[in-house]
CSV table of C-alpha atoms in Angstrom, one decimal:
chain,number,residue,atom,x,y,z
A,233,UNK,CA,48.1,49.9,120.7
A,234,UNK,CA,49.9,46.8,119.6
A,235,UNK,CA,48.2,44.2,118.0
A,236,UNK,CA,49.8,40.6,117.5
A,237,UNK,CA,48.8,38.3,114.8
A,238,UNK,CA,45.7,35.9,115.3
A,239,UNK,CA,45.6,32.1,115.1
A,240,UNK,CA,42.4,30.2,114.1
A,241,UNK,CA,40.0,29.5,110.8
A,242,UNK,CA,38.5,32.8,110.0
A,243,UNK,CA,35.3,32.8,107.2
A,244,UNK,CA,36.6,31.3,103.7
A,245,UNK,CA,34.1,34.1,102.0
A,246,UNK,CA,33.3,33.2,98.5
A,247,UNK,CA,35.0,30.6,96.9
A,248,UNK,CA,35.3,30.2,93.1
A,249,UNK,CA,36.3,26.7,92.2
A,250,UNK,CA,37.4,25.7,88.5
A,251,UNK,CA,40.7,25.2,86.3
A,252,UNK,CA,43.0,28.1,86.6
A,253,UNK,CA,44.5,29.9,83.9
A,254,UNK,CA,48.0,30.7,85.3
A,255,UNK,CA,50.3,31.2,82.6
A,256,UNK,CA,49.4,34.7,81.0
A,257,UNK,CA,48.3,36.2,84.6
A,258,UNK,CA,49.9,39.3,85.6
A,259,UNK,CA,49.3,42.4,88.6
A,260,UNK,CA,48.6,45.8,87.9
A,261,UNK,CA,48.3,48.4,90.9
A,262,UNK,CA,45.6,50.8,91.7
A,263,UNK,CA,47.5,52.8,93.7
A,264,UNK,CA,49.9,53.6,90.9
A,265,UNK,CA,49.9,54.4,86.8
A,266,UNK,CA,50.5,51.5,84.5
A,267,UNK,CA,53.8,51.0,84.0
A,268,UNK,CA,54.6,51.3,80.0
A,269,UNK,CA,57.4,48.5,80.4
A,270,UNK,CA,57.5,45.6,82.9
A,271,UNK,CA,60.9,46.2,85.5
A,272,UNK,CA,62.3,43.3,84.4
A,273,UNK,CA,62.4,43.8,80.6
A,274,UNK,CA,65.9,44.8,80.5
A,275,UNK,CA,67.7,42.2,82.7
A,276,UNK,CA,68.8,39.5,81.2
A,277,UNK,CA,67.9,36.0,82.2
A,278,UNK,CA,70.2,33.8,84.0
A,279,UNK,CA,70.7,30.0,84.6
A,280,UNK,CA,67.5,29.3,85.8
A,281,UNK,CA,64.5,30.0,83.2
A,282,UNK,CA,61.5,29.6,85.0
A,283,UNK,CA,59.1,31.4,81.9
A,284,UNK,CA,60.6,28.3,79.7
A,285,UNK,CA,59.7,25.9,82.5
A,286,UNK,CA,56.4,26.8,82.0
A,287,UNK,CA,55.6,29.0,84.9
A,288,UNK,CA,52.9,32.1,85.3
A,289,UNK,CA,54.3,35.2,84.1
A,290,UNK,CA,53.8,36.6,87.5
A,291,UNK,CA,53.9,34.2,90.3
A,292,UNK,CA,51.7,35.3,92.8
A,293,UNK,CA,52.1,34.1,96.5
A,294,UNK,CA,49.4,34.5,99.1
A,295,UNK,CA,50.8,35.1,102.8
A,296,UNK,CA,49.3,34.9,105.9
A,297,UNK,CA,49.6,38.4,107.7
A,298,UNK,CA,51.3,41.4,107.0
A,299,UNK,CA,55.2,41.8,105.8
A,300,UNK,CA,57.4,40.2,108.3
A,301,UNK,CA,60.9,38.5,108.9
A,302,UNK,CA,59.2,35.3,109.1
A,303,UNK,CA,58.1,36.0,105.2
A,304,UNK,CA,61.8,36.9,104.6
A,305,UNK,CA,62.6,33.9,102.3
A,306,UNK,CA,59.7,35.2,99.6
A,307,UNK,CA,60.5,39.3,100.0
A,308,UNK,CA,64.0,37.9,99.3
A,309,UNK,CA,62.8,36.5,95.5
A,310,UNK,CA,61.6,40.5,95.1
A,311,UNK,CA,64.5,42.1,92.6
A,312,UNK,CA,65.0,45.7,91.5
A,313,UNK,CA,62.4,47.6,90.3
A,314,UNK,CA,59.7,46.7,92.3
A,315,UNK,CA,56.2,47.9,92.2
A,316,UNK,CA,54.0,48.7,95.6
A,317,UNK,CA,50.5,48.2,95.7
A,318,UNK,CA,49.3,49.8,98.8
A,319,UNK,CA,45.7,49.2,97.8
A,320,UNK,CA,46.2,45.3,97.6
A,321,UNK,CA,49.1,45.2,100.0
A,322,UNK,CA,51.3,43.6,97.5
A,323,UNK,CA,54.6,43.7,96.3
A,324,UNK,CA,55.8,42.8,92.2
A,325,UNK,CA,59.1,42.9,91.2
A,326,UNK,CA,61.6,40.5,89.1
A,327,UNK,CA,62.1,37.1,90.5
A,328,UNK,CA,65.3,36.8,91.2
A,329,UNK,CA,67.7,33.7,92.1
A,330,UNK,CA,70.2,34.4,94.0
A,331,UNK,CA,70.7,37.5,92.0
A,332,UNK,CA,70.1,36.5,88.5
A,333,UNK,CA,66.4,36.9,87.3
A,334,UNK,CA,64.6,33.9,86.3
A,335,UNK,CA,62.1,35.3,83.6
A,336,UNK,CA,59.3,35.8,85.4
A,337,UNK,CA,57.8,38.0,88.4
A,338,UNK,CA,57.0,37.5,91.4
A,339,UNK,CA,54.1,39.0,93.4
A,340,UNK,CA,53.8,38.6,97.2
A,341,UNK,CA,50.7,38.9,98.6
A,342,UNK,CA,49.7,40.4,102.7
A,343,UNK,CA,47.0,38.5,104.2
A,344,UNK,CA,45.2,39.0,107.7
A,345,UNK,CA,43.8,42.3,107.4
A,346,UNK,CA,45.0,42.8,104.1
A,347,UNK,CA,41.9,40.1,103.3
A,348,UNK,CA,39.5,40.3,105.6
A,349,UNK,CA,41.3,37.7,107.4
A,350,UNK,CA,40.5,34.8,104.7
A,351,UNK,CA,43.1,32.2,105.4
A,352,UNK,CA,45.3,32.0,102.5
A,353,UNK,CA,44.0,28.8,101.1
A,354,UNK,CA,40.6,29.8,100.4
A,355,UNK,CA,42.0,33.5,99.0
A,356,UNK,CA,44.2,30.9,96.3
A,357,UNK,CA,40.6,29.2,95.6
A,358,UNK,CA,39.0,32.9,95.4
A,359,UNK,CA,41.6,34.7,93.3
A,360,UNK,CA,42.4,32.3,90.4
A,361,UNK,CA,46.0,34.6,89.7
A,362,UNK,CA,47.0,33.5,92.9
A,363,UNK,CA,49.6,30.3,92.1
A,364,UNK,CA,51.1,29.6,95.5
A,365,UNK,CA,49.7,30.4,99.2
A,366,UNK,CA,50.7,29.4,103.1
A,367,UNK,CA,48.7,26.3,104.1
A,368,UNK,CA,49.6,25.3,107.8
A,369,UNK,CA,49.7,21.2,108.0
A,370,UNK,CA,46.4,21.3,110.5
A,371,UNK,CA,44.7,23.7,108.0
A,372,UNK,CA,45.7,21.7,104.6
A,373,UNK,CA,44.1,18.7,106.9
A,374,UNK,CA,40.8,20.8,108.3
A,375,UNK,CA,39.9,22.1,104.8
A,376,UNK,CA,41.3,18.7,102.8
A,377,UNK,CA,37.8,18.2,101.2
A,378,UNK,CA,36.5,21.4,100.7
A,379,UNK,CA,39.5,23.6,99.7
A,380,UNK,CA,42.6,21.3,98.9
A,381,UNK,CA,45.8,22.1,98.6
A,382,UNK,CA,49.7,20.6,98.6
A,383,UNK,CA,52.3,21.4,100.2
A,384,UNK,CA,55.5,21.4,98.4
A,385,UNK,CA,58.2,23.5,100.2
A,386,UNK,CA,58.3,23.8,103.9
A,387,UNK,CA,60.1,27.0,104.9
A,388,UNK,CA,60.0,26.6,108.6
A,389,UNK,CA,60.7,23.5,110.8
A,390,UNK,CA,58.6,24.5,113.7
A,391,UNK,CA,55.5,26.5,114.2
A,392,UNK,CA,56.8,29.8,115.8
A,393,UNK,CA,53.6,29.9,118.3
A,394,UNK,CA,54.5,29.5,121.6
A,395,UNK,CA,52.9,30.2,125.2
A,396,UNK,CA,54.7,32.5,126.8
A,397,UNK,CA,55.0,33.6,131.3
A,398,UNK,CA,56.7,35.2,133.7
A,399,UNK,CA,59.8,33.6,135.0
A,400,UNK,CA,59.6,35.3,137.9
A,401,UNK,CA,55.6,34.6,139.2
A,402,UNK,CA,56.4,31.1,137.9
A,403,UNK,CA,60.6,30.0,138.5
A,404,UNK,CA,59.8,26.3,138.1
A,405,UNK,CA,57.8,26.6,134.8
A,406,UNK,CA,59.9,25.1,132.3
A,407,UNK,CA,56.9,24.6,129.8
A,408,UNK,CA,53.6,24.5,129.0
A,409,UNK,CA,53.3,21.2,130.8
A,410,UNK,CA,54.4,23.0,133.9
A,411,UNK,CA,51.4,25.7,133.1
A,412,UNK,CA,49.2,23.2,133.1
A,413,UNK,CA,50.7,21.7,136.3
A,414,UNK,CA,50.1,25.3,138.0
A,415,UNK,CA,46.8,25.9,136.9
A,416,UNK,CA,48.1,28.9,135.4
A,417,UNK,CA,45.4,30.5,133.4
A,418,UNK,CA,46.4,30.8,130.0
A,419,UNK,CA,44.7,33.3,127.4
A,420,UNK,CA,44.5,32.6,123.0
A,421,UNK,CA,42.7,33.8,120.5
A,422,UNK,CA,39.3,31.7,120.1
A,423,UNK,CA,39.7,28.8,117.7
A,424,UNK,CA,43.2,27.7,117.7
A,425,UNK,CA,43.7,23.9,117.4
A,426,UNK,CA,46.4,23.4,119.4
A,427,UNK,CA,44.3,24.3,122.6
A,428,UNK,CA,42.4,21.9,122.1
A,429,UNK,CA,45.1,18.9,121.0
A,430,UNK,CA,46.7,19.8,124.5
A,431,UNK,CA,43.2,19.6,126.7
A,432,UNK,CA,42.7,16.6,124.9
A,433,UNK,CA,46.0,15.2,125.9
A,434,UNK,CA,45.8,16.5,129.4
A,435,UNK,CA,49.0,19.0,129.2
A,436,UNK,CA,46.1,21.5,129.9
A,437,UNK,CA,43.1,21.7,131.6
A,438,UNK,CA,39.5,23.2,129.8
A,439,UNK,CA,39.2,25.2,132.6
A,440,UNK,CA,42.4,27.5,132.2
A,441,UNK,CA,41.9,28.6,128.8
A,442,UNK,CA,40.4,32.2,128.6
A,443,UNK,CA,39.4,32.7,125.1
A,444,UNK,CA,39.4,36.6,125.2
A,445,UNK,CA,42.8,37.4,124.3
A,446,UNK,CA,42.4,40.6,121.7
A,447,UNK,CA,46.2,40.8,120.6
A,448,UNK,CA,47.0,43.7,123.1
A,449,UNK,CA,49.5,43.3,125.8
A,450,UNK,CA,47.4,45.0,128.4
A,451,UNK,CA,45.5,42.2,130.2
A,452,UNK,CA,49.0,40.5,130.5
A,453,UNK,CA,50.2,43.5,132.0
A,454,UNK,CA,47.4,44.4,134.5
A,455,UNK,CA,48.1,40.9,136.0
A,456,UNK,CA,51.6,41.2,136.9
A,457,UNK,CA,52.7,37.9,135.3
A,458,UNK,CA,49.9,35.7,137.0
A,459,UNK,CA,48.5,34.9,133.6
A,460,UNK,CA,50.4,33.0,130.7
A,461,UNK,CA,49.5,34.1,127.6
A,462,UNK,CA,49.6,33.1,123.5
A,463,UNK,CA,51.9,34.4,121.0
A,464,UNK,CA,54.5,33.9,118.4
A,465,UNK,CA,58.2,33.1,119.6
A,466,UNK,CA,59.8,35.4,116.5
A,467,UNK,CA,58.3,38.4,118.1
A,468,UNK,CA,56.7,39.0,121.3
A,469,UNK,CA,59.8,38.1,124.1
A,470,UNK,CA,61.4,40.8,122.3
A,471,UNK,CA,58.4,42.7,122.3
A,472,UNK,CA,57.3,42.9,126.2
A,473,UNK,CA,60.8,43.5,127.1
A,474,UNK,CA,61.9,46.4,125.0
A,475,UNK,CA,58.5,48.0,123.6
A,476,UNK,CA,55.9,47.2,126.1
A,477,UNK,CA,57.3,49.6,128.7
A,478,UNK,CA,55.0,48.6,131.0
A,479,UNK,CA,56.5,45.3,131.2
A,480,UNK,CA,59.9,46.1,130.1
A,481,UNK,CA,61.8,42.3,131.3
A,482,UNK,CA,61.8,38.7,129.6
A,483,UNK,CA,59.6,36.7,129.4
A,484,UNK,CA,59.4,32.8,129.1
A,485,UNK,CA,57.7,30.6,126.5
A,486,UNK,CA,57.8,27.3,124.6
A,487,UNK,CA,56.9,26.5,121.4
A,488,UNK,CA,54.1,24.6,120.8
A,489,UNK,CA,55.8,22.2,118.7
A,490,UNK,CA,58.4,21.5,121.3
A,491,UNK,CA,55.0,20.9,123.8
A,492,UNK,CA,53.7,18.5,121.5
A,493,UNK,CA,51.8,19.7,118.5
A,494,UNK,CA,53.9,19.0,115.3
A,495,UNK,CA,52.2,21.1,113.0
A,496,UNK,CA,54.3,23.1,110.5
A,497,UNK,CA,53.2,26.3,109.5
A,498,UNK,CA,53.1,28.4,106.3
A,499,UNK,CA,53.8,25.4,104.2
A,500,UNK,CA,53.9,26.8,100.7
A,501,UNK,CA,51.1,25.0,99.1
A,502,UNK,CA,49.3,24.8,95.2
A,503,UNK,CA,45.6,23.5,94.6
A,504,UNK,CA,46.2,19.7,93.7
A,505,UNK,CA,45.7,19.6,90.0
A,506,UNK,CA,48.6,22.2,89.9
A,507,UNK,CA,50.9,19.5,90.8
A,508,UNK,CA,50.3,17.8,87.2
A,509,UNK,CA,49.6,20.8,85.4
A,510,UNK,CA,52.9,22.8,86.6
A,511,UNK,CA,55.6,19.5,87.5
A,512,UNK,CA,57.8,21.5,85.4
A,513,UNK,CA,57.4,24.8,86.7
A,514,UNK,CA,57.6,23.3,90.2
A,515,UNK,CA,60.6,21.5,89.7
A,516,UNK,CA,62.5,24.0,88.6
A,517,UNK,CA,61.0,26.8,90.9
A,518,UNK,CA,60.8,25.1,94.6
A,519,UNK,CA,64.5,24.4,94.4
A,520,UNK,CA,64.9,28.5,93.8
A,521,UNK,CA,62.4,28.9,96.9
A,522,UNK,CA,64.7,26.8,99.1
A,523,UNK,CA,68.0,28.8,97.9
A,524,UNK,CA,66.3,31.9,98.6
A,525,UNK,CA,65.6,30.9,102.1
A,526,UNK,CA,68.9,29.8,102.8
A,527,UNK,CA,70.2,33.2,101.3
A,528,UNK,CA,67.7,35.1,103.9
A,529,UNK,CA,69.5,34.0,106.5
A,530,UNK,CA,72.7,34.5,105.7
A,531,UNK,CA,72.3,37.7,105.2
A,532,UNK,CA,69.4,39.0,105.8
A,533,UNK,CA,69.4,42.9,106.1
A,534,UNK,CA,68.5,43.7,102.6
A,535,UNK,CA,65.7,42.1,102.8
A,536,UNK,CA,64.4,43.2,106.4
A,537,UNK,CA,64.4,46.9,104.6
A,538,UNK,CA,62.0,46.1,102.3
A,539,UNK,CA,59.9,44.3,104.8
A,540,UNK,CA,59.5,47.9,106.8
A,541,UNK,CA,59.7,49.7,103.9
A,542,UNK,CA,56.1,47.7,102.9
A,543,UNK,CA,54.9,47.5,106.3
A,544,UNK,CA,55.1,51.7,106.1
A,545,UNK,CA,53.5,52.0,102.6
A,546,UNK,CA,50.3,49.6,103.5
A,547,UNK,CA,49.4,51.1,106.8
A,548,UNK,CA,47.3,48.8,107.9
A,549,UNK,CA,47.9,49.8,111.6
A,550,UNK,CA,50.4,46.9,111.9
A,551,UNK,CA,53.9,47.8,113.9
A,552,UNK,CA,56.9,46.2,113.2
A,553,UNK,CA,60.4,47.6,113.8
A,554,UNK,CA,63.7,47.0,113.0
A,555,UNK,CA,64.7,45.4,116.3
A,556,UNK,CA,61.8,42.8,115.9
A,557,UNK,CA,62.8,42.3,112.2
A,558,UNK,CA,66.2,41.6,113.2
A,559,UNK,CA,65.2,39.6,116.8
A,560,UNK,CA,63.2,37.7,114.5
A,561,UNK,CA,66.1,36.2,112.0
A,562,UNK,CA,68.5,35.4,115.4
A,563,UNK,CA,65.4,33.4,117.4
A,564,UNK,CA,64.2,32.0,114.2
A,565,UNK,CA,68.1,30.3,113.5
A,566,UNK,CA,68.5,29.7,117.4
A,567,UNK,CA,65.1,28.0,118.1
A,568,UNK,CA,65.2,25.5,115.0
A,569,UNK,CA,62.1,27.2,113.6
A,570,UNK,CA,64.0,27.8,110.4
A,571,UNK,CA,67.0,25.1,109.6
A,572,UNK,CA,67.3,21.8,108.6
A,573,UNK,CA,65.6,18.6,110.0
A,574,UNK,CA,67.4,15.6,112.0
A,575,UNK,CA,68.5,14.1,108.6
A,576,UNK,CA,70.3,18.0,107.5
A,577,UNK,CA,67.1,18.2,104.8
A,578,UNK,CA,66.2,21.5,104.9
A,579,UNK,CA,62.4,22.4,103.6
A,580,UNK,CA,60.5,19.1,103.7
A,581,UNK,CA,58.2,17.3,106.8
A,582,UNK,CA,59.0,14.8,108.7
A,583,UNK,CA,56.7,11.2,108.6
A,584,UNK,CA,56.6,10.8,112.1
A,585,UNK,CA,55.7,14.4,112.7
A,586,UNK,CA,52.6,14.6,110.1
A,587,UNK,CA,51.4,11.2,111.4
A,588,UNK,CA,51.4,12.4,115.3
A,589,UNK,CA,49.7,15.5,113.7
A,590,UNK,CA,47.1,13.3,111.8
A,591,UNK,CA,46.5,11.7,114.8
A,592,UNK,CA,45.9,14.5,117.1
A,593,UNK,CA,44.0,16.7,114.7
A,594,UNK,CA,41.3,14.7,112.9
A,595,UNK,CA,39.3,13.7,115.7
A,596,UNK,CA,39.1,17.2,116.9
A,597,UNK,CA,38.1,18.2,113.4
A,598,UNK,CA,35.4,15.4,112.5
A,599,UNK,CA,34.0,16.6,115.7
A,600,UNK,CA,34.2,20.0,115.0
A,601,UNK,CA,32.3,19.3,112.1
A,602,UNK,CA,35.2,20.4,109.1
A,603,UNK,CA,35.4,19.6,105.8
A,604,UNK,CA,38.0,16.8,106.7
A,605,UNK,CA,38.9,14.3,103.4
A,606,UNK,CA,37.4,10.9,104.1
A,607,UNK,CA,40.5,8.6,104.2
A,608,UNK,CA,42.8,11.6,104.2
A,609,UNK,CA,46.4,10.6,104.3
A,610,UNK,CA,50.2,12.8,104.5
A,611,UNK,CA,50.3,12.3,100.3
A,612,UNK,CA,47.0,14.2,99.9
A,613,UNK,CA,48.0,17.3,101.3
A,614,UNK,CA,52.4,17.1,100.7
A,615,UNK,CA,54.9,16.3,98.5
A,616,UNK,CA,58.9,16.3,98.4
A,617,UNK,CA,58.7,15.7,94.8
A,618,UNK,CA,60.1,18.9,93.9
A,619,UNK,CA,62.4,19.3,96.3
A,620,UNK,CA,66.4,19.4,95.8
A,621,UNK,CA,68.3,17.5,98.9
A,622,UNK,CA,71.2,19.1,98.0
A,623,UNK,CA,70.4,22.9,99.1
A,624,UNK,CA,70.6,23.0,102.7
A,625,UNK,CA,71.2,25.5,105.2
C-alpha cells in the first residue's frame, strides 16, 4: 500500500525553549559503534571554511518527510564517509561544497514518521542540536508567536502540491478553478490551509471537499476519475500512471501556487536569535546551500542513489523508486518548482507573493485560533540577508 505524504499542522509535542548551544554539538548513532575518528578528519579543507566562520560542528537540518528528490539540494552537501542512523533516520557525513569540504558536517534529518509527524519547526525548538529546519511560509506565519523561525534560503519557487483529475471524465478542466466550476468533489488530507484560502476565495465550494483522503490511491481508483484528488506534483502523475496499475494513464493537476496560493514551501529556516548569533556562519554557509542546489540539478544522479539508498536503510514503510526520484528532478526543472524567479534570483521570495500570502492566511489563522504574531510582517519570518545574487541556476 502506497502512502503519499500529508499536508497540515500535526501536534508540536514538547517544546523546550531557551538559548541554544550550537557550536560543539555533534550526532552519534545508535544503530552503529562510535566511530574512533570523525570521516572527515583526513580531508583537507577547501576555500570555503565554515568551522572558522563560526558554524556548529555538525550542522544538523530538520526535513519534512522521508529522503526524497525534492530534498536533493541537502543529501547533495552529504560527502564521503557518511554515517547512517537508521534509528533516528539520519544521515552525517562531511559537508561538502561543490566537492571541497568545508570543515564541518552536516547532518540531515527525516521528518513525518521519522518524528511522530512534528512539523520541523517545533522538532528545531525540541532538539536544541538541530541548527536549520523546513518552515513553509503559511507555517513560519501560523506558528510566528509561539515557535518563530526565519527563513533564509528558499530552495523551491513553488509549492509542489497540486490537485490532480482525470483528463478524460473531465476534458475541459484546465484547473482547479475548473473543479470548482464542475463541482467535482475533491479529497485532502484534514487541515491543509490552502483548502480553505480557495473556499474563501470562491475557486471551491465547502461542500466539495472530503476530508478523508488516507494517502492511498484506492478511493481515486474505485471512482474511475469522478473524484479529483490532493497530492504533490514531483510525484504522484508519475505515480498512477506507471505504479498504480490499476490506474495505469495520466493524470492532470495544477499546482496550487499557479491556482492562487503563493506559499513557498520547505523554506530553510533558523530560530530568530540565530540570525545575530550565527550572521557569520550564515553568510558564509547559505551561499554553499544555494550552489549545492544548483549542482543537484545539473546532475543529479549521485545524489538520487543516496536518497534510495536511505530510504532502504530506514524502513519506515515509505516507497520511493528510482523512476519517481528521477521523474521528480525533470517536473521539478519543467514546472518552475525549482529555478529562478522573474528577476533570474534564484533562492529568495518574492514581495508580492508573501503579501498575497499574508493576506490570505492570517484571517484564516486568527480564526482558527493560532499562535499568529500580533503585527506580524514578511521581515519577521524572512530574510535575503545572506543570500549571494550571483549563484543562479
Amino acid at each position: 500500500m502506497r502512502i503519499a505524504r500529508k499536508s497540515g499542522y500535526a501536534a508540536a509535542g514538547l517544546v523546550v525553549v531557551g538559548a541554544l548551544t550550537l557550536a560543539g554539538c555533534s550526532s552519534s548513532s545508535s544503530s552503529s559503534p562510535e566511530p574512533e575518528a570523525s570521516s572527515s578528519d583526513a580531508l583537507e579543507i577547501g576555500s570555503i571554511d565554515l568551522a572558522a566562520a563560526g558554524c556548529p560542528a555538525d550542522i544538523r537540518i530538520q526535513t519534512d518527510w522521508n529522503p526524497e528528490s525534492e530534498h536533493g539540494h541537502l543529501y547533495e552537501l552529504v560527502g564521503p564517509g557518511y554515517t547512517v542512523d537508521s534509528d533516528e533516520k539520519s544521515v552525517t557525513g562531511p559537508l561538502m561544497a561543490s566537492g571541497e569540504y568545508t570543515g564541518v558536517d552536516v547532518t540531515v534529518l527525516s521528518g513525518g514518521p521519522a518524528t511522530g509527524f512534528t512539523q520541523p519547526n517545533a522538532q528545531m525548538y525540541n532538539d536544541p542540536s538541530i541548527f536549520l529546519a523546513y518552515v513553509g511560509t503559511d507555517e513560519a506565519i501560523a506558528h510566528s508567536d509561539d515557535l518563530p523561525t526565519v527563513g533564509v534560503f528558499a530552495p523551491l519557487q513553488k509549492d509542489p502540491q497540486m490537485i490532480m483529475w482525470d483528463p478524460e471524465t473531465y476534458p475541459d478542466v484546465e484547473g482547479i478553478a475548473d473543479l470548482g466550476a464542475e463541482g467535482v468533489t475533491i479529497r485532502v488530507f484534514p487541515g491543509g490551509t490552502y483548502i480553505d484560502a480557495f473556499v474563501g476565495q470562491g475557486i471551491l465550494s465547502a461542500d466539495q471537499i472530503d476530508s478523508t483522503y488516507d494517502g492511498t490511491p484506492a478511493v481515486f481508483v474505485s471512482e474511475g476519475g469522478k473524484i479529483a484528488q490532493q497530492g504533490f506534483a514531483s510525484a504522484e502523475p508519475y505515480i498512477y500512471e506507471n505504479e498504480v496499475s490499476e490506474w495505469g494513464k495520466p493524470v492532470g493537476y495544477q499546482l496550487i501556487n499557479d491556482a492562487g496560493y503563493p506559499k513557498y514551501a520547505a523554506v530553510m529556516s533558523v530560530i530568530p536569535e540565530n540570525i545575530d548569533t550565527y550572521s557569520e556562519c550564515l553568510t558564509a554557509l547559505v551561499p554553499v546551500l544555494q550552489q549545492a542546489t544548483v549542482d543537484f540539478y545539473a546532475a543529479p544522479q549521485a545524489t538520487i542513489d543516496l536518497v534510495l539508498e536511505l530510504v532502504d536503510a530506514y524502513d519506515t514503510g515509505w516507497v520511493y523508486s528510482q523512476g519517481v526520484a528521477e521523474y521528480s528532478v525533470d517536473t521539478m526543472l519543467k514546472d518552475g518548482i525549482a529555478g529562478n524567479d522573474a528577476d533570474g534570483v534564484m533562492g529568495t521570495v518574492d514581495d508580492t507573493r508573501m503579501s498575497d500570502l499574508f493576506e490570505l492566511v492570517t484571517p484564516i489563522y486568527t480564526e482558527q485560533g493560532l499562535p499568529v504574531k500580533d503585527g506580524v510582517t514578511v521581515d519577521d519570518i524572512w530574510t535575503d540577508q545572506f543570500l549571494d545574487s550571483s549563484i543562479s541556476f
